[in-house]
Amino acid sequence: MPEKVSKGYKGLGMNGVIAAWYAKNTRKNMEDYRRVAKKAAQSLYTGASVLEVAPGPGYLSLELAKLGGCTVTGLDISETFVEIARKHAKEAGVEIDFRLGDAAAMPFPDETFDLIICRSAFKNFSQPIRALDEMHRVLKPGGKAVILDLRGDVSSARLNRHVEEELAYTGVNALLTKWVMRSMLIKRAYTKQAFAEMVSKSEFGSCEIQEDSIELEIRLEKKTHPGH
């Protein structure tokens, strides 16, 4: 059994039944996880080390590991998610080091990873600037981090289209997903300007942000040491 850690975010804890529901629901989106994994892998060299922060049930990490050529680690604060992700990795026959831990106090040495990816979770972190600083610390010089998350200014109409048309959820599942997104997730999410201001206070200092109708993509880079 993994060691206990303090909760790294405030609000609804993603453990037990809630985590199991989330894992079952998001498994329907495997094609999207494959798309994100392939895009991330384009910038990786053979033997690169990748960290997924808050991987949840581990689907994105699984797709990255299946592509081969890199080592994958996952760090999540939910005991249930760590157990589910380890089970999924075993079933898929891939080697992924899923660990229990807090994004604001990562259990890794300095300059460990070439790429960090965090999807649909950053808005939940109660210490976001510390989490950014930890990402910076564990990245190798020249390493990159990519954060993908909901926009904090998504309209209700756009949210409805996303759930009904893009995710193709129906019935009770659609209603529950909309409720969770409206009542919790979007309220915690950042706008483009808010995220840029937060990054400016972190060790990264600056970032590139792209936005579509529902999501932000934040790209960060750890500058190489002088003379490198």
mmCIF file of N, CA and C in Angstrom, residues 123-225:
data_model
loop_
_atom_site.group_PDB
_atom_site.id
_atom_site.type_symbol
_atom_site.label_atom_id
_atom_site.label_comp_id
_atom_site.label_asym_id
_atom_site.label_seq_id
_atom_site.Cartn_x
_atom_site.Cartn_y
_atom_site.Cartn_z
ATOM 1 N N LYS A 123 -5.622 23.002 -12.565
ATOM 2 C CA LYS A 123 -6.574 23.896 -11.908
ATOM 3 C C LYS A 123 -6.915 23.445 -10.494
ATOM 4 N N ASN A 124 -6.672 22.164 -10.180
ATOM 5 C CA ASN A 124 -6.995 21.634 -8.858
ATOM 6 C C ASN A 124 -5.896 21.860 -7.831
ATOM 7 N N PHE A 125 -4.720 22.285 -8.271
ATOM 8 C CA PHE A 125 -3.598 22.402 -7.344
ATOM 9 C C PHE A 125 -3.787 23.604 -6.421
ATOM 10 N N SER A 126 -3.660 23.373 -5.104
ATOM 11 C CA SER A 126 -3.838 24.463 -4.138
ATOM 12 C C SER A 126 -2.598 25.351 -4.036
ATOM 13 N N GLN A 127 -1.445 24.858 -4.518
ATOM 14 C CA GLN A 127 -0.209 25.647 -4.512
ATOM 15 C C GLN A 127 0.364 25.668 -5.936
ATOM 16 N N PRO A 128 -0.308 26.352 -6.846
ATOM 17 C CA PRO A 128 0.075 26.276 -8.262
ATOM 18 C C PRO A 128 1.468 26.801 -8.570
ATOM 19 N N ILE A 129 1.885 27.879 -7.913
ATOM 20 C CA ILE A 129 3.217 28.421 -8.206
ATOM 21 C C ILE A 129 4.295 27.477 -7.678
ATOM 22 N N ARG A 130 4.064 26.884 -6.523
ATOM 23 C CA ARG A 130 5.010 25.885 -6.020
ATOM 24 C C ARG A 130 5.073 24.674 -6.956
ATOM 25 N N ALA A 131 3.920 24.301 -7.505
ATOM 26 C CA ALA A 131 3.901 23.184 -8.459
ATOM 27 C C ALA A 131 4.715 23.532 -9.703
ATOM 28 N N LEU A 132 4.580 24.761 -10.187
ATOM 29 C CA LEU A 132 5.377 25.207 -11.332
ATOM 30 C C LEU A 132 6.870 25.192 -10.989
ATOM 31 N N ASP A 133 7.194 25.673 -9.802
ATOM 32 C CA ASP A 133 8.595 25.689 -9.394
ATOM 33 C C ASP A 133 9.165 24.276 -9.273
ATOM 34 N N GLU A 134 8.336 23.334 -8.824
ATOM 35 C CA GLU A 134 8.776 21.944 -8.739
ATOM 36 C C GLU A 134 8.986 21.346 -10.131
ATOM 37 N N MET A 135 8.108 21.681 -11.060
ATOM 38 C CA MET A 135 8.307 21.247 -12.445
ATOM 39 C C MET A 135 9.638 21.770 -12.971
ATOM 40 N N HIS A 136 9.905 23.044 -12.704
ATOM 41 C CA HIS A 136 11.156 23.663 -13.141
ATOM 42 C C HIS A 136 12.352 22.943 -12.518
ATOM 43 N N ARG A 137 12.254 22.639 -11.243
ATOM 44 C CA ARG A 137 13.367 21.997 -10.525
ATOM 45 C C ARG A 137 13.705 20.624 -11.097
ATOM 46 N N VAL A 138 12.691 19.808 -11.376
ATOM 47 C CA VAL A 138 12.959 18.428 -11.800
ATOM 48 C C VAL A 138 13.204 18.295 -13.304
ATOM 49 N N LEU A 139 13.010 19.378 -14.055
ATOM 50 C CA LEU A 139 13.341 19.353 -15.479
ATOM 51 C C LEU A 139 14.850 19.495 -15.682
ATOM 52 N N LYS A 140 15.359 18.822 -16.688
ATOM 53 C CA LYS A 140 16.737 19.027 -17.100
ATOM 54 C C LYS A 140 16.856 20.378 -17.798
ATOM 55 N N PRO A 141 18.024 21.003 -17.805
ATOM 56 C CA PRO A 141 18.204 22.239 -18.569
ATOM 57 C C PRO A 141 17.803 22.023 -20.027
ATOM 58 N N GLY A 142 16.986 22.916 -20.537
ATOM 59 C CA GLY A 142 16.472 22.768 -21.886
ATOM 60 C C GLY A 142 15.217 21.921 -21.962
ATOM 61 N N GLY A 143 14.824 21.320 -20.832
ATOM 62 C CA GLY A 143 13.617 20.498 -20.787
ATOM 63 C C GLY A 143 12.357 21.351 -20.888
ATOM 64 N N LYS A 144 11.282 20.697 -21.269
ATOM 65 C CA LYS A 144 10.024 21.414 -21.508
ATOM 66 C C LYS A 144 8.890 20.826 -20.675
ATOM 67 N N ALA A 145 7.919 21.678 -20.390
ATOM 68 C CA ALA A 145 6.694 21.258 -19.712
ATOM 69 C C ALA A 145 5.499 21.725 -20.525
ATOM 70 N N VAL A 146 4.484 20.887 -20.596
ATOM 71 C CA VAL A 146 3.252 21.227 -21.299
ATOM 72 C C VAL A 146 2.088 21.013 -20.345
ATOM 73 N N ILE A 147 1.288 22.052 -20.163
ATOM 74 C CA ILE A 147 0.101 21.972 -19.319
ATOM 75 C C ILE A 147 -1.119 22.191 -20.197
ATOM 76 N N LEU A 148 -2.048 21.247 -20.154
ATOM 77 C CA LEU A 148 -3.292 21.343 -20.909
ATOM 78 C C LEU A 148 -4.440 21.360 -19.910
ATOM 79 N N ASP A 149 -5.292 22.380 -20.011
ATOM 80 C CA ASP A 149 -6.383 22.451 -19.040
ATOM 81 C C ASP A 149 -7.519 23.310 -19.570
ATOM 82 N N LEU A 150 -8.656 23.221 -18.880
ATOM 83 C CA LEU A 150 -9.826 24.001 -19.250
ATOM 84 C C LEU A 150 -9.552 25.497 -19.159
ATOM 85 N N ARG A 151 -10.188 26.236 -20.033
ATOM 86 C CA ARG A 151 -10.199 27.697 -19.904
ATOM 87 C C ARG A 151 -11.182 28.080 -18.810
ATOM 88 N N GLY A 152 -10.833 29.108 -18.057
ATOM 89 C CA GLY A 152 -11.718 29.564 -16.996
ATOM 90 C C GLY A 152 -12.872 30.411 -17.486
ATOM 91 N N ASP A 153 -12.866 30.745 -18.785
ATOM 92 C CA ASP A 153 -13.921 31.603 -19.338
ATOM 93 C C ASP A 153 -14.758 30.873 -20.392
ATOM 94 N N VAL A 154 -14.863 29.553 -20.273
ATOM 95 C CA VAL A 154 -15.670 28.773 -21.219
ATOM 96 C C VAL A 154 -17.150 29.076 -21.001
ATOM 97 N N SER A 155 -17.869 29.310 -22.082
ATOM 98 C CA SER A 155 -19.298 29.593 -21.981
ATOM 99 C C SER A 155 -20.088 28.305 -21.784
ATOM 100 N N SER A 156 -21.297 28.431 -21.229
ATOM 101 C CA SER A 156 -22.149 27.261 -21.018
ATOM 102 C C SER A 156 -22.510 26.594 -22.337
ATOM 103 N N ALA A 157 -22.763 27.401 -23.365
ATOM 104 C CA ALA A 157 -23.129 26.855 -24.674
ATOM 105 C C ALA A 157 -21.974 26.031 -25.241
ATOM 106 N N ARG A 158 -20.757 26.546 -25.111
ATOM 107 C CA ARG A 158 -19.596 25.825 -25.640
ATOM 108 C C ARG A 158 -19.343 24.552 -24.838
ATOM 109 N N LEU A 159 -19.560 24.626 -23.530
ATOM 110 C CA LEU A 159 -19.403 23.456 -22.688
ATOM 111 C C LEU A 159 -20.395 22.360 -23.085
ATOM 112 N N ASN A 160 -21.640 22.744 -23.332
ATOM 113 C CA ASN A 160 -22.661 21.776 -23.735
ATOM 114 C C ASN A 160 -22.284 21.084 -25.038
ATOM 115 N N ARG A 161 -21.786 21.847 -26.002
ATOM 116 C CA ARG A 161 -21.384 21.258 -27.280
ATOM 117 C C ARG A 161 -20.228 20.281 -27.089
ATOM 118 N N HIS A 162 -19.300 20.656 -26.222
ATOM 119 C CA HIS A 162 -18.147 19.790 -25.954
ATOM 120 C C HIS A 162 -18.589 18.436 -25.399
ATOM 121 N N VAL A 163 -19.492 18.456 -24.420
ATOM 122 C CA VAL A 163 -19.947 17.218 -23.788
ATOM 123 C C VAL A 163 -20.812 16.386 -24.734
ATOM 124 N N GLU A 164 -21.742 17.049 -25.422
ATOM 125 C CA GLU A 164 -22.717 16.323 -26.239
ATOM 126 C C GLU A 164 -22.171 15.902 -27.604
ATOM 127 N N GLU A 165 -21.356 16.765 -28.229
ATOM 128 C CA GLU A 165 -20.907 16.486 -29.593
ATOM 129 C C GLU A 165 -19.488 15.918 -29.644
ATOM 130 N N GLU A 166 -18.548 16.533 -28.932
ATOM 131 C CA GLU A 166 -17.159 16.088 -29.003
ATOM 132 C C GLU A 166 -16.908 14.854 -28.134
ATOM 133 N N LEU A 167 -17.448 14.872 -26.911
ATOM 134 C CA LEU A 167 -17.310 13.692 -26.060
ATOM 135 C C LEU A 167 -18.392 12.656 -26.357
ATOM 136 N N ALA A 168 -19.490 13.107 -26.947
ATOM 137 C CA ALA A 168 -20.613 12.233 -27.322
ATOM 138 C C ALA A 168 -21.225 11.531 -26.114
ATOM 139 N N TYR A 169 -21.282 12.228 -24.981
ATOM 140 C CA TYR A 169 -21.925 11.675 -23.799
ATOM 141 C C TYR A 169 -23.432 11.900 -23.907
ATOM 142 N N THR A 170 -24.206 10.985 -23.344
ATOM 143 C CA THR A 170 -25.663 11.091 -23.392
ATOM 144 C C THR A 170 -26.261 10.779 -22.025
ATOM 145 N N GLY A 171 -27.554 11.094 -21.877
ATOM 146 C CA GLY A 171 -28.305 10.724 -20.684
ATOM 147 C C GLY A 171 -27.721 11.248 -19.390
ATOM 148 N N VAL A 172 -27.786 10.404 -18.364
ATOM 149 C CA VAL A 172 -27.321 10.781 -17.031
ATOM 150 C C VAL A 172 -25.836 11.123 -17.047
ATOM 151 N N ASN A 173 -25.065 10.397 -17.835
ATOM 152 C CA ASN A 173 -23.628 10.640 -17.903
ATOM 153 C C ASN A 173 -23.332 12.055 -18.395
ATOM 154 N N ALA A 174 -24.075 12.504 -19.412
ATOM 155 C CA ALA A 174 -23.895 13.863 -19.931
ATOM 156 C C ALA A 174 -24.280 14.899 -18.886
ATOM 157 N N LEU A 175 -25.397 14.670 -18.216
ATOM 158 C CA LEU A 175 -25.860 15.615 -17.188
ATOM 159 C C LEU A 175 -24.857 15.712 -16.043
ATOM 160 N N LEU A 176 -24.344 14.560 -15.592
ATOM 161 C CA LEU A 176 -23.390 14.551 -14.485
ATOM 162 C C LEU A 176 -22.080 15.221 -14.882
ATOM 163 N N THR A 177 -21.617 14.956 -16.104
ATOM 164 C CA THR A 177 -20.366 15.561 -16.581
ATOM 165 C C THR A 177 -20.501 17.083 -16.667
ATOM 166 N N LYS A 178 -21.616 17.560 -17.206
ATOM 167 C CA LYS A 178 -21.843 19.004 -17.292
ATOM 168 C C LYS A 178 -21.877 19.629 -15.902
ATOM 169 N N TRP A 179 -22.539 18.952 -14.977
ATOM 170 C CA TRP A 179 -22.642 19.484 -13.617
ATOM 171 C C TRP A 179 -21.266 19.588 -12.965
ATOM 172 N N VAL A 180 -20.462 18.530 -13.088
ATOM 173 C CA VAL A 180 -19.121 18.542 -12.502
ATOM 174 C C VAL A 180 -18.280 19.653 -13.123
ATOM 175 N N MET A 181 -18.347 19.795 -14.449
ATOM 176 C CA MET A 181 -17.534 20.805 -15.122
ATOM 177 C C MET A 181 -17.964 22.213 -14.741
ATOM 178 N N ARG A 182 -19.292 22.446 -14.690
ATOM 179 C CA ARG A 182 -19.779 23.796 -14.360
ATOM 180 C C ARG A 182 -19.558 24.149 -12.903
ATOM 181 N N SER A 183 -19.926 23.236 -12.008
ATOM 182 C CA SER A 183 -19.948 23.563 -10.581
ATOM 183 C C SER A 183 -18.583 23.504 -9.919
ATOM 184 N N MET A 184 -17.648 22.758 -10.515
ATOM 185 C CA MET A 184 -16.335 22.611 -9.878
ATOM 186 C C MET A 184 -15.173 22.987 -10.790
ATOM 187 N N LEU A 185 -15.073 22.317 -11.941
ATOM 188 C CA LEU A 185 -13.851 22.426 -12.738
ATOM 189 C C LEU A 185 -13.636 23.808 -13.336
ATOM 190 N N ILE A 186 -14.659 24.354 -13.996
ATOM 191 C CA ILE A 186 -14.486 25.660 -14.630
ATOM 192 C C ILE A 186 -14.280 26.759 -13.586
ATOM 193 N N LYS A 187 -14.896 26.605 -12.429
ATOM 194 C CA LYS A 187 -14.712 27.597 -11.371
ATOM 195 C C LYS A 187 -13.264 27.654 -10.890
ATOM 196 N N ARG A 188 -12.563 26.528 -10.985
ATOM 197 C CA ARG A 188 -11.158 26.489 -10.553
ATOM 198 C C ARG A 188 -10.192 26.862 -11.675
ATOM 199 N N ALA A 189 -10.662 26.789 -12.912
ATOM 200 C CA ALA A 189 -9.769 26.951 -14.063
ATOM 201 C C ALA A 189 -9.294 28.396 -14.230
ATOM 202 N N TYR A 190 -8.203 28.563 -14.979
ATOM 203 C CA TYR A 190 -7.589 29.864 -15.197
ATOM 204 C C TYR A 190 -7.889 30.395 -16.597
ATOM 205 N N THR A 191 -7.926 31.714 -16.709
ATOM 206 C CA THR A 191 -7.949 32.332 -18.032
ATOM 207 C C THR A 191 -6.513 32.417 -18.542
ATOM 208 N N LYS A 192 -6.368 32.741 -19.803
ATOM 209 C CA LYS A 192 -5.037 32.868 -20.396
ATOM 210 C C LYS A 192 -4.209 33.914 -19.655
ATOM 211 N N GLN A 193 -4.811 35.055 -19.359
ATOM 212 C CA GLN A 193 -4.091 36.130 -18.677
ATOM 213 C C GLN A 193 -3.687 35.718 -17.262
ATOM 214 N N ALA A 194 -4.607 35.060 -16.551
ATOM 215 C CA ALA A 194 -4.309 34.642 -15.177
ATOM 216 C C ALA A 194 -3.170 33.636 -15.136
ATOM 217 N N PHE A 195 -3.142 32.730 -16.114
ATOM 218 C CA PHE A 195 -2.077 31.736 -16.132
ATOM 219 C C PHE A 195 -0.730 32.398 -16.439
ATOM 220 N N ALA A 196 -0.727 33.316 -17.383
ATOM 221 C CA ALA A 196 0.515 34.005 -17.733
ATOM 222 C C ALA A 196 1.075 34.776 -16.528
ATOM 223 N N GLU A 197 0.198 35.407 -15.756
ATOM 224 C CA GLU A 197 0.631 36.151 -14.570
ATOM 225 C C GLU A 197 1.219 35.214 -13.520
ATOM 226 N N MET A 198 0.590 34.045 -13.379
ATOM 227 C CA MET A 198 1.082 33.067 -12.419
ATOM 228 C C MET A 198 2.463 32.549 -12.815
ATOM 229 N N VAL A 199 2.635 32.240 -14.085
ATOM 230 C CA VAL A 199 3.935 31.746 -14.569
ATOM 231 C C VAL A 199 5.023 32.802 -14.366
ATOM 232 N N SER A 200 4.665 34.069 -14.518
ATOM 233 C CA SER A 200 5.648 35.152 -14.356
ATOM 234 C C SER A 200 6.213 35.209 -12.940
ATOM 235 N N LYS A 201 5.474 34.643 -11.980
ATOM 236 C CA LYS A 201 5.923 34.627 -10.585
ATOM 237 C C LYS A 201 6.684 33.342 -10.243
ATOM 238 N N SER A 202 6.772 32.439 -11.214
ATOM 239 C CA SER A 202 7.444 31.162 -10.979
ATOM 240 C C SER A 202 8.880 31.201 -11.492
ATOM 241 N N GLU A 203 9.611 30.104 -11.289
ATOM 242 C CA GLU A 203 10.989 30.004 -11.772
ATOM 243 C C GLU A 203 11.061 30.016 -13.300
ATOM 244 N N PHE A 204 9.994 29.647 -13.981
ATOM 245 C CA PHE A 204 9.996 29.680 -15.449
ATOM 246 C C PHE A 204 10.027 31.119 -15.964
ATOM 247 N N GLY A 205 9.279 31.999 -15.318
ATOM 248 C CA GLY A 205 9.278 33.408 -15.686
ATOM 249 C C GLY A 205 8.367 33.764 -16.839
ATOM 250 N N SER A 206 8.304 32.908 -17.853
ATOM 251 C CA SER A 206 7.477 33.206 -19.022
ATOM 252 C C SER A 206 7.022 31.894 -19.657
ATOM 253 N N CYS A 207 6.072 32.006 -20.563
ATOM 254 C CA CYS A 207 5.537 30.818 -21.219
ATOM 255 C C CYS A 207 4.879 31.214 -22.537
ATOM 256 N N GLU A 208 4.539 30.211 -23.336
ATOM 257 C CA GLU A 208 3.730 30.412 -24.527
ATOM 258 C C GLU A 208 2.372 29.772 -24.269
ATOM 259 N N ILE A 209 1.305 30.489 -24.600
ATOM 260 C CA ILE A 209 -0.037 29.958 -24.352
ATOM 261 C C ILE A 209 -0.857 30.003 -25.633
ATOM 262 N N GLN A 210 -1.397 28.862 -25.989
ATOM 263 C CA GLN A 210 -2.351 28.789 -27.093
ATOM 264 C C GLN A 210 -3.704 28.426 -26.509
ATOM 265 N N GLU A 211 -4.767 28.920 -27.108
ATOM 266 C CA GLU A 211 -6.095 28.599 -26.601
ATOM 267 C C GLU A 211 -7.032 28.228 -27.739
ATOM 268 N N ASP A 212 -7.887 27.236 -27.475
ATOM 269 C CA ASP A 212 -8.977 26.953 -28.399
ATOM 270 C C ASP A 212 -10.273 27.282 -27.670
ATOM 271 N N SER A 213 -11.379 26.797 -28.149
ATOM 272 C CA SER A 213 -12.661 27.222 -27.584
ATOM 273 C C SER A 213 -12.912 26.707 -26.175
ATOM 274 N N ILE A 214 -12.166 25.682 -25.757
ATOM 275 C CA ILE A 214 -12.428 25.127 -24.425
ATOM 276 C C ILE A 214 -11.169 24.909 -23.584
ATOM 277 N N GLU A 215 -9.994 24.932 -24.187
ATOM 278 C CA GLU A 215 -8.778 24.520 -23.490
ATOM 279 C C GLU A 215 -7.621 25.489 -23.711
ATOM 280 N N LEU A 216 -6.741 25.555 -22.705
ATOM 281 C CA LEU A 216 -5.474 26.265 -22.810
ATOM 282 C C LEU A 216 -4.347 25.252 -22.963
ATOM 283 N N GLU A 217 -3.361 25.591 -23.775
ATOM 284 C CA GLU A 217 -2.134 24.798 -23.867
ATOM 285 C C GLU A 217 -0.974 25.707 -23.500
ATOM 286 N N ILE A 218 -0.368 25.424 -22.347
ATOM 287 C CA ILE A 218 0.723 26.251 -21.830
ATOM 288 C C ILE A 218 2.041 25.519 -22.040
ATOM 289 N N ARG A 219 2.978 26.163 -22.707
ATOM 290 C CA ARG A 219 4.290 25.563 -22.976
ATOM 291 C C ARG A 219 5.364 26.331 -22.214
ATOM 292 N N LEU A 220 6.153 25.594 -21.464
ATOM 293 C CA LEU A 220 7.206 26.182 -20.633
ATOM 294 C C LEU A 220 8.529 25.499 -20.948
ATOM 295 N N GLU A 221 9.614 26.226 -20.740
ATOM 296 C CA GLU A 221 10.944 25.665 -20.984
ATOM 297 C C GLU A 221 11.902 26.104 -19.900
ATOM 298 N N LYS A 222 12.716 25.159 -19.436
ATOM 299 C CA LYS A 222 13.754 25.488 -18.471
ATOM 300 C C LYS A 222 15.007 25.897 -19.218
ATOM 301 N N LYS A 223 15.413 27.113 -19.045
ATOM 302 C CA LYS A 223 16.567 27.630 -19.774
ATOM 303 C C LYS A 223 17.822 26.853 -19.406
ATOM 304 N N THR A 224 18.678 26.664 -20.381
ATOM 305 C CA THR A 224 19.933 25.956 -20.142
ATOM 306 C C THR A 224 20.855 26.804 -19.286
ATOM 307 N N HIS A 225 21.772 26.151 -18.624
ATOM 308 C CA HIS A 225 22.736 26.875 -17.793
ATOM 309 C C HIS A 225 23.636 27.747 -18.658
#
